[in-house]
Short mmCIF file of C-alpha atoms in Angstrom, two decimals:
data_model
loop_
_atom_site.label_atom_id
_atom_site.label_comp_id
_atom_site.label_asym_id
_atom_site.label_seq_id
_atom_site.Cartn_x
_atom_site.Cartn_y
_atom_site.Cartn_z
CA UNK A 24 105.09 -115.22 126.08
CA UNK A 25 103.27 -115.58 122.78
CA UNK A 26 105.97 -113.92 120.70
CA UNK A 27 108.40 -116.72 121.54
CA UNK A 28 106.08 -119.62 120.70
CA UNK A 29 106.98 -119.67 117.02
CA UNK A 30 110.63 -120.69 117.08
CA UNK A 31 110.84 -120.38 113.28
CA UNK A 32 111.11 -116.62 113.72
CA UNK A 33 114.42 -117.09 115.51
CA UNK A 34 115.79 -119.92 113.37
CA UNK A 35 115.22 -118.40 109.91
CA UNK A 36 117.73 -116.05 108.27
CA UNK A 37 115.09 -113.37 107.72
CA UNK A 38 113.88 -113.62 111.32
CA UNK A 39 117.40 -113.34 112.71
CA UNK A 40 118.16 -110.38 110.46
CA UNK A 41 115.02 -108.51 111.53
CA UNK A 42 115.75 -109.15 115.21
CA UNK A 43 119.36 -108.06 114.67
CA UNK A 44 118.18 -104.81 113.08
CA UNK A 45 115.80 -104.13 115.95
CA UNK A 46 118.55 -104.79 118.48
CA UNK A 47 120.85 -102.44 116.57
CA UNK A 48 118.31 -99.63 116.61
CA UNK A 49 117.54 -100.30 120.28
CA UNK A 50 121.20 -100.13 121.34
CA UNK A 51 121.64 -97.04 119.16
CA UNK A 52 118.68 -95.39 120.91
CA UNK A 53 120.17 -96.16 124.32
CA UNK A 54 123.50 -94.62 123.35
CA UNK A 55 121.78 -91.53 121.95
CA UNK A 56 119.77 -91.14 125.15
CA UNK A 57 122.86 -91.52 127.35
CA UNK A 58 124.67 -88.95 125.20
CA UNK A 59 121.82 -86.50 125.77
CA UNK A 60 120.03 -86.74 122.42
CA UNK A 61 116.40 -87.61 121.80
CA UNK A 62 116.46 -91.01 120.00
CA UNK A 63 113.11 -90.45 118.30
CA UNK A 64 114.23 -87.06 117.03
CA UNK A 65 117.52 -88.53 115.81
CA UNK A 66 115.78 -91.36 113.96
CA UNK A 67 113.31 -88.89 112.48
CA UNK A 68 116.19 -86.77 111.17
CA UNK A 69 117.85 -89.92 109.82
CA UNK A 70 114.65 -90.99 108.05
CA UNK A 71 114.00 -87.56 106.54
CA UNK A 72 117.66 -87.31 105.59
CA UNK A 73 117.09 -90.22 103.24
CA UNK A 74 113.48 -89.76 102.08
CA UNK A 75 112.77 -86.02 102.39
CA UNK A 76 113.92 -85.16 98.85
CA UNK A 77 114.15 -87.18 95.62
CA UNK A 78 117.87 -86.43 95.31
CA UNK A 79 118.45 -87.86 98.80
CA UNK A 80 116.84 -91.14 97.76
CA UNK A 81 118.84 -91.24 94.53
CA UNK A 82 122.08 -90.44 96.35
CA UNK A 83 121.39 -93.24 98.82
CA UNK A 84 120.94 -95.65 95.91
CA UNK A 85 124.13 -94.38 94.27
CA UNK A 86 126.09 -94.87 97.49
CA UNK A 87 124.69 -98.37 97.91
CA UNK A 88 125.78 -99.61 94.48
CA UNK A 89 129.45 -100.46 95.15
CA UNK A 90 128.72 -102.15 98.49
CA UNK A 91 125.93 -104.20 96.93
CA UNK A 92 128.50 -105.55 94.46
CA UNK A 93 131.11 -106.26 97.13
CA UNK A 94 128.41 -107.74 99.38
CA UNK A 95 127.49 -110.17 96.60
CA UNK A 96 131.18 -110.99 96.21
CA UNK A 97 131.47 -111.82 99.92
CA UNK A 98 128.22 -113.82 99.87
CA UNK A 99 129.26 -115.85 96.82
CA UNK A 100 132.59 -116.92 98.30
CA UNK A 101 130.91 -117.63 101.62
CA UNK A 102 128.75 -120.27 99.95
CA UNK A 103 131.92 -122.28 99.37
CA UNK A 104 133.05 -121.81 102.94
CA UNK A 105 135.53 -119.07 101.99
CA UNK A 106 135.80 -115.64 103.61
CA UNK A 107 136.75 -113.17 100.90
CA UNK A 108 138.45 -110.36 102.82
CA UNK A 109 140.06 -109.40 99.50
CA UNK A 110 137.03 -107.67 97.96
CA UNK A 111 138.75 -104.34 98.69
CA UNK A 112 141.79 -105.25 96.60
CA UNK A 113 139.66 -106.79 93.86
CA UNK A 114 137.63 -103.57 93.78
CA UNK A 115 140.86 -101.62 93.31
CA UNK A 116 142.00 -103.89 90.46
CA UNK A 117 138.66 -103.32 88.73
CA UNK A 118 138.94 -99.56 89.13
CA UNK A 119 142.50 -99.55 87.75
CA UNK A 120 141.38 -101.54 84.71
CA UNK A 121 138.43 -99.22 84.09
CA UNK A 122 140.55 -96.08 84.39
CA UNK A 123 143.16 -97.37 81.92
CA UNK A 124 140.75 -98.77 79.32
CA UNK A 125 138.36 -95.87 79.78
CA UNK A 126 141.06 -93.34 78.97
CA UNK A 127 143.17 -95.12 76.34
CA UNK A 128 140.44 -96.70 74.18
CA UNK A 129 138.11 -94.87 71.82
CA UNK A 130 135.11 -97.08 71.06
CA UNK A 131 131.34 -96.79 70.54
CA UNK A 132 129.57 -96.21 73.85
CA UNK A 133 127.95 -99.60 74.50
CA UNK A 134 130.97 -101.56 73.28
CA UNK A 135 133.32 -99.45 75.39
CA UNK A 136 131.27 -99.90 78.58
CA UNK A 137 130.73 -103.62 78.00
CA UNK A 138 134.43 -104.22 77.28
CA UNK A 139 135.50 -102.41 80.45
CA UNK A 140 133.07 -104.41 82.60
CA UNK A 141 134.23 -107.72 81.11
CA UNK A 142 137.97 -107.00 81.30
CA UNK A 143 137.70 -105.49 84.81
CA UNK A 144 135.80 -108.57 85.93
CA UNK A 145 138.40 -110.89 84.39
CA UNK A 146 141.34 -108.97 85.88
CA UNK A 147 139.85 -108.93 89.36
CA UNK A 148 138.73 -112.53 88.93
CA UNK A 149 142.31 -113.60 88.28
CA UNK A 150 143.36 -111.53 91.30
CA UNK A 151 140.82 -113.34 93.47
CA UNK A 152 141.78 -116.65 91.89
CA UNK A 153 145.31 -116.30 93.27
CA UNK A 154 143.96 -116.67 96.81
CA UNK A 155 141.73 -119.53 95.69
CA UNK A 156 144.68 -121.34 94.10
CA UNK A 157 146.85 -120.93 97.19
CA UNK A 158 144.02 -122.26 99.33
CA UNK A 159 143.38 -125.24 97.05
CA UNK A 160 147.03 -126.12 96.37
CA UNK A 161 148.78 -125.33 99.65
CA UNK A 162 145.86 -124.88 102.08
CA UNK A 163 146.98 -121.32 102.83
CA UNK A 164 144.22 -119.48 104.68
CA UNK A 165 142.38 -117.20 102.23
CA UNK A 166 141.98 -114.49 104.88
CA UNK A 167 145.75 -114.04 105.11
CA UNK A 168 146.38 -114.10 101.36
CA UNK A 169 143.53 -111.74 100.50
CA UNK A 170 144.64 -109.22 103.13
CA UNK A 171 148.14 -109.24 101.64
CA UNK A 172 146.74 -108.95 98.11
CA UNK A 173 144.69 -105.95 99.24
CA UNK A 174 147.89 -104.08 100.02
CA UNK A 175 149.54 -105.15 96.78
CA UNK A 176 146.55 -103.75 94.88
CA UNK A 177 146.58 -100.58 97.00
CA UNK A 178 150.21 -99.74 96.25
CA UNK A 179 149.86 -100.84 92.63
CA UNK A 180 147.15 -98.23 92.16
CA UNK A 181 149.32 -95.50 93.66
CA UNK A 182 152.16 -96.52 91.34
CA UNK A 183 149.97 -96.58 88.23
CA UNK A 184 148.53 -93.14 89.00
CA UNK A 185 152.08 -91.73 88.80
CA UNK A 186 152.78 -93.11 85.29
CA UNK A 187 153.44 -90.28 82.83
CA UNK A 188 151.09 -91.74 80.23
CA UNK A 189 148.15 -91.70 82.67
CA UNK A 190 148.85 -88.98 85.26
CA UNK A 191 147.04 -85.70 84.85
CA UNK A 192 149.42 -82.71 85.15
CA UNK A 193 149.39 -80.97 88.53
CA UNK A 194 147.10 -83.61 90.01
CA UNK A 195 147.41 -86.81 91.99
CA UNK A 196 145.02 -88.56 89.63
CA UNK A 197 144.78 -90.05 86.16
CA UNK A 198 143.17 -88.39 83.16
CA UNK A 199 139.39 -88.69 83.00
CA UNK A 200 137.92 -91.58 81.06
CA UNK A 201 136.42 -90.95 77.62
CA UNK A 202 132.78 -89.88 77.37
CA UNK A 203 132.04 -93.19 75.67
CA UNK A 204 133.04 -95.03 78.85
CA UNK A 205 130.71 -93.11 81.16
CA UNK A 206 127.52 -94.70 82.51
CA UNK A 207 126.04 -91.53 84.04
CA UNK A 208 122.39 -91.31 82.98
CA UNK A 209 121.85 -88.79 80.14
CA UNK A 210 125.15 -87.08 80.94
CA UNK A 211 125.53 -85.30 77.61
CA UNK A 212 121.86 -84.36 77.31
CA UNK A 213 121.53 -82.79 80.77
CA UNK A 214 124.47 -80.49 79.99
CA UNK A 215 123.08 -79.47 76.60
CA UNK A 216 121.00 -76.33 76.05
CA UNK A 217 117.91 -78.43 75.40
CA UNK A 218 118.48 -80.46 78.55
CA UNK A 219 119.10 -77.43 80.73
CA UNK A 220 115.90 -75.75 79.51
CA UNK A 221 113.83 -78.89 80.05
CA UNK A 222 115.20 -79.44 83.55
CA UNK A 223 114.54 -75.81 84.48
CA UNK A 224 110.89 -76.44 83.61
CA UNK A 225 110.74 -79.72 85.56
CA UNK A 226 112.29 -79.03 88.95
CA UNK A 227 111.56 -82.52 90.30
CA UNK A 228 113.84 -84.09 87.68
CA UNK A 229 116.34 -81.25 87.95
CA UNK A 230 116.79 -82.11 91.61
CA UNK A 231 117.43 -85.75 90.74
CA UNK A 232 119.84 -85.00 87.89
CA UNK A 233 122.00 -82.90 90.21
CA UNK A 234 123.35 -86.23 91.43
CA UNK A 235 125.65 -88.53 89.45
CA UNK A 236 122.81 -90.96 88.83
CA UNK A 237 124.12 -93.87 86.77
CA UNK A 238 123.19 -97.31 85.51
CA UNK A 239 125.26 -99.07 88.14
CA UNK A 240 122.34 -100.07 90.38
CA UNK A 241 120.64 -101.89 87.50
CA UNK A 242 123.86 -103.75 86.73
CA UNK A 243 124.17 -104.64 90.42
CA UNK A 244 120.63 -106.06 90.47
CA UNK A 245 121.41 -108.07 87.31
CA UNK A 246 124.60 -109.45 88.87
CA UNK A 247 122.68 -110.37 92.04
CA UNK A 248 120.09 -112.29 90.02
CA UNK A 249 122.79 -114.09 87.99
CA UNK A 250 124.79 -114.96 91.13
CA UNK A 251 121.67 -116.26 92.86
CA UNK A 252 120.77 -118.35 89.80
CA UNK A 253 124.28 -119.83 89.62
CA UNK A 254 124.23 -120.77 93.30
CA UNK A 255 120.72 -122.24 93.32
CA UNK A 256 120.06 -123.63 89.85
CA UNK A 257 123.33 -124.76 88.25
CA UNK A 258 125.66 -127.72 88.65
CA UNK A 259 128.47 -125.32 89.52
CA UNK A 260 126.34 -123.81 92.27
CA UNK A 261 125.53 -127.26 93.65
CA UNK A 262 129.22 -128.13 93.73
CA UNK A 263 130.13 -124.85 95.42
CA UNK A 264 127.45 -125.28 98.08
CA UNK A 265 128.47 -128.89 98.64
CA UNK A 266 132.08 -127.86 99.19
CA UNK A 267 130.90 -125.13 101.55
CA UNK A 268 128.84 -127.57 103.63
CA UNK A 269 131.40 -130.37 103.86
CA UNK A 270 134.58 -130.53 101.78
CA UNK A 271 135.39 -134.12 102.68
CA UNK A 272 131.91 -135.34 101.75
CA UNK A 273 131.98 -133.30 98.52
CA UNK A 274 135.32 -134.80 97.53
CA UNK A 275 134.05 -138.29 98.38
CA UNK A 276 131.06 -137.60 96.13
CA UNK A 277 133.32 -136.90 93.16
CA UNK A 278 133.42 -133.10 93.27
CA UNK A 279 136.74 -131.46 92.40
CA UNK A 280 137.17 -129.42 95.59
CA UNK A 281 140.28 -127.57 94.40
CA UNK A 282 138.53 -126.46 91.22
CA UNK A 283 135.51 -125.30 93.23
CA UNK A 284 137.66 -123.22 95.59
CA UNK A 285 139.46 -121.49 92.73
CA UNK A 286 136.23 -120.97 90.75
CA UNK A 287 134.47 -119.48 93.77
CA UNK A 288 137.22 -116.97 94.46
CA UNK A 289 137.53 -116.06 90.78
CA UNK A 290 133.80 -115.35 90.47
CA UNK A 291 133.77 -113.46 93.79
CA UNK A 292 136.79 -111.44 92.69
CA UNK A 293 135.21 -110.70 89.33
CA UNK A 294 132.07 -109.31 90.97
CA UNK A 295 134.11 -107.04 93.25
CA UNK A 296 136.16 -105.94 90.24
CA UNK A 297 133.01 -104.95 88.35
CA UNK A 298 132.13 -102.81 91.37
CA UNK A 299 135.39 -100.91 90.96
CA UNK A 300 134.76 -100.44 87.25
CA UNK A 301 131.23 -99.16 87.87
CA UNK A 302 132.54 -96.68 90.44
CA UNK A 303 135.02 -95.25 87.93
CA UNK A 304 132.58 -95.17 85.00
CA UNK A 305 129.66 -93.84 87.04
CA UNK A 306 131.15 -91.61 89.72
CA UNK A 307 134.83 -90.66 89.75
CA UNK A 308 135.76 -91.02 86.04
CA UNK A 309 139.37 -91.42 87.22
CA UNK A 310 141.49 -93.02 89.90
CA UNK A 311 143.41 -90.97 92.43
CA UNK A 312 146.31 -91.63 94.77
CA UNK A 313 145.03 -93.34 97.92
CA UNK A 314 146.25 -92.54 101.42
CA UNK A 315 143.93 -95.13 102.97
CA UNK A 316 141.71 -97.86 101.58
CA UNK A 317 138.27 -96.59 100.62
CA UNK A 318 136.45 -99.34 102.48
CA UNK A 319 134.04 -100.56 99.80
CA UNK A 320 135.23 -104.13 100.17
CA UNK A 321 135.20 -104.04 103.96
CA UNK A 322 131.69 -102.54 104.02
CA UNK A 323 130.72 -105.31 101.63
CA UNK A 324 131.53 -107.79 104.40
CA UNK A 325 128.88 -106.12 106.57
CA UNK A 326 126.39 -106.17 103.69
CA UNK A 327 127.05 -109.83 102.92
CA UNK A 328 126.61 -110.83 106.56
CA UNK A 329 123.44 -108.78 107.05
CA UNK A 330 122.06 -110.39 103.88
CA UNK A 331 122.72 -113.82 105.35
CA UNK A 332 124.87 -114.79 102.38
CA UNK A 333 122.05 -114.19 99.89
CA UNK A 334 122.99 -112.30 96.68
CA UNK A 335 119.44 -110.96 96.37
CA UNK A 336 119.48 -110.04 100.04
CA UNK A 337 122.62 -107.98 99.39
CA UNK A 338 120.52 -105.52 97.38
CA UNK A 339 118.35 -104.70 100.38
CA UNK A 340 121.21 -104.93 102.88
CA UNK A 341 123.28 -102.56 100.74
CA UNK A 342 120.43 -100.06 100.54
CA UNK A 343 119.94 -100.29 104.31
CA UNK A 344 123.64 -99.84 105.03
CA UNK A 345 123.79 -96.87 102.66
CA UNK A 346 120.67 -95.30 104.20
CA UNK A 347 122.09 -95.66 107.72
CA UNK A 348 125.33 -93.97 106.73
CA UNK A 349 123.75 -91.24 104.59
CA UNK A 350 121.02 -90.52 107.14
CA UNK A 351 123.58 -90.71 109.94
CA UNK A 352 125.48 -87.87 108.33
CA UNK A 353 122.34 -85.75 108.55
CA UNK A 354 122.01 -86.58 112.25
CA UNK A 355 125.50 -85.23 112.84
CA UNK A 356 124.89 -82.14 110.71
CA UNK A 357 121.51 -81.20 112.22
CA UNK A 358 121.69 -82.49 115.81
CA UNK A 359 125.43 -82.60 116.29
CA UNK A 360 125.28 -86.26 117.31
CA UNK A 361 128.45 -88.24 116.53
CA UNK A 362 128.26 -90.46 113.44
CA UNK A 363 130.08 -93.15 115.42
CA UNK A 364 126.67 -94.07 116.82
CA UNK A 365 125.77 -95.38 113.37
CA UNK A 366 128.92 -97.50 113.37
CA UNK A 367 127.93 -98.88 116.77
CA UNK A 368 124.45 -99.72 115.46
CA UNK A 369 125.91 -101.55 112.47
CA UNK A 370 128.33 -103.34 114.78
CA UNK A 371 125.50 -104.54 117.02
CA UNK A 372 123.51 -105.69 113.98
CA UNK A 373 126.52 -107.64 112.72
CA UNK A 374 127.13 -109.11 116.17
CA UNK A 375 123.67 -110.67 116.26
CA UNK A 376 123.78 -111.70 112.60
CA UNK A 377 127.19 -113.31 113.04
CA UNK A 378 126.12 -115.17 116.19
CA UNK A 379 122.80 -116.72 115.12
CA UNK A 380 122.86 -119.20 118.00
CA UNK A 381 122.56 -116.27 120.39
CA UNK A 382 119.24 -115.26 118.84
CA UNK A 383 118.15 -118.89 118.63
CA UNK A 384 118.50 -119.01 122.42
CA UNK A 385 115.93 -116.23 122.91
CA UNK A 386 112.88 -118.56 123.03
CA UNK A 387 114.60 -120.90 125.51
CA UNK A 388 115.66 -118.00 127.71
CA UNK A 389 112.10 -116.66 127.68
CA UNK A 390 110.70 -120.07 128.65
CA UNK A 391 113.24 -120.42 131.47
CA UNK A 392 112.47 -116.89 132.64
CA UNK A 393 108.71 -117.55 132.59
CA UNK A 394 109.13 -120.89 134.39
CA UNK A 395 111.39 -119.36 137.04
CA UNK A 396 109.05 -116.44 137.54
CA UNK A 397 106.07 -118.79 137.87
CA UNK A 398 107.90 -121.01 140.32
CA UNK A 399 108.97 -118.06 142.44
CA UNK A 400 105.42 -116.77 142.37
CA UNK A 401 104.19 -120.18 143.54
CA UNK A 402 106.68 -120.21 146.40
CA UNK A 403 105.57 -116.74 147.43
CA UNK A 404 101.98 -117.96 147.56
CA UNK A 405 102.99 -120.90 149.80
CA UNK A 406 104.72 -118.54 152.16
#
């Protein structure tokens, strides 16, 4: 079979990701068919649900922004051999910081936004660094510590929301952040008389500005580029990758492994914290009491894995994940198909991404199948 001759397709990260995506869509189609839905019609609805209108595309991008950040966070820690389950808690710490500083401070717009991003990143970085320190000092598994820290962050948020100085009367939420802390694109202008008149004359842009379009996606792309540069082009990145490949060899080579572990988790935590700050400044403008975790950090795990641990890849993986979920909602609304099918598709994709050796076996299985088929055919001819 010609398709299996080039084994590079199955051994490269990109090749495995593409095959994983195809397998996910294939399994999803089978489930749709068994459930009595036309798979082609469902995928058509999903596609149009994302690309049929400009505001759908923009909303997909908006939804992808936080999981791109958390995906980068997961990918960065993964380079050091760490599994940062704590992106959810770090996200929460970033959102708490943004809500407090966004409401209490009164600063010029750019300074206010920049300060919030920096402080939120530092706060969440310290939060992530706790797990890194415990791993480096006492060899406590980072998965356990980050899960526990997620819950500490979760209940800390609910406590902070109830503080009299922050809680909005008759609401389970804090006061809104100041206008100077918002990163929604042209927020003041589009609400002005001039803006309303202009948008009424340009319906294409009016449709787009109905969303809470913000600068978060550009910041996410910038963070992805910086993270990729650090990993690939700096001494710190070399040390982190060395520790990720082989800690004993890295230590023998003179690398401070403990420092690398803490640094990796601090940077990963900082990135997830910026995600929380962006979500507050660009979407919610406040934090509210949580009954369950919002899942941005956990979805970031899926994004990071689909991206193969590449910060740049997280941009595309985040957009794909967002499109699947946003388009999947349209499938449920129009066709009545359960959105759980989308979760199954993502699960199948992750299964094949997480088990690369399974895909690497495809060429060998094809060769064995072809050989067996040929041999059986030969035996039939003898008979």
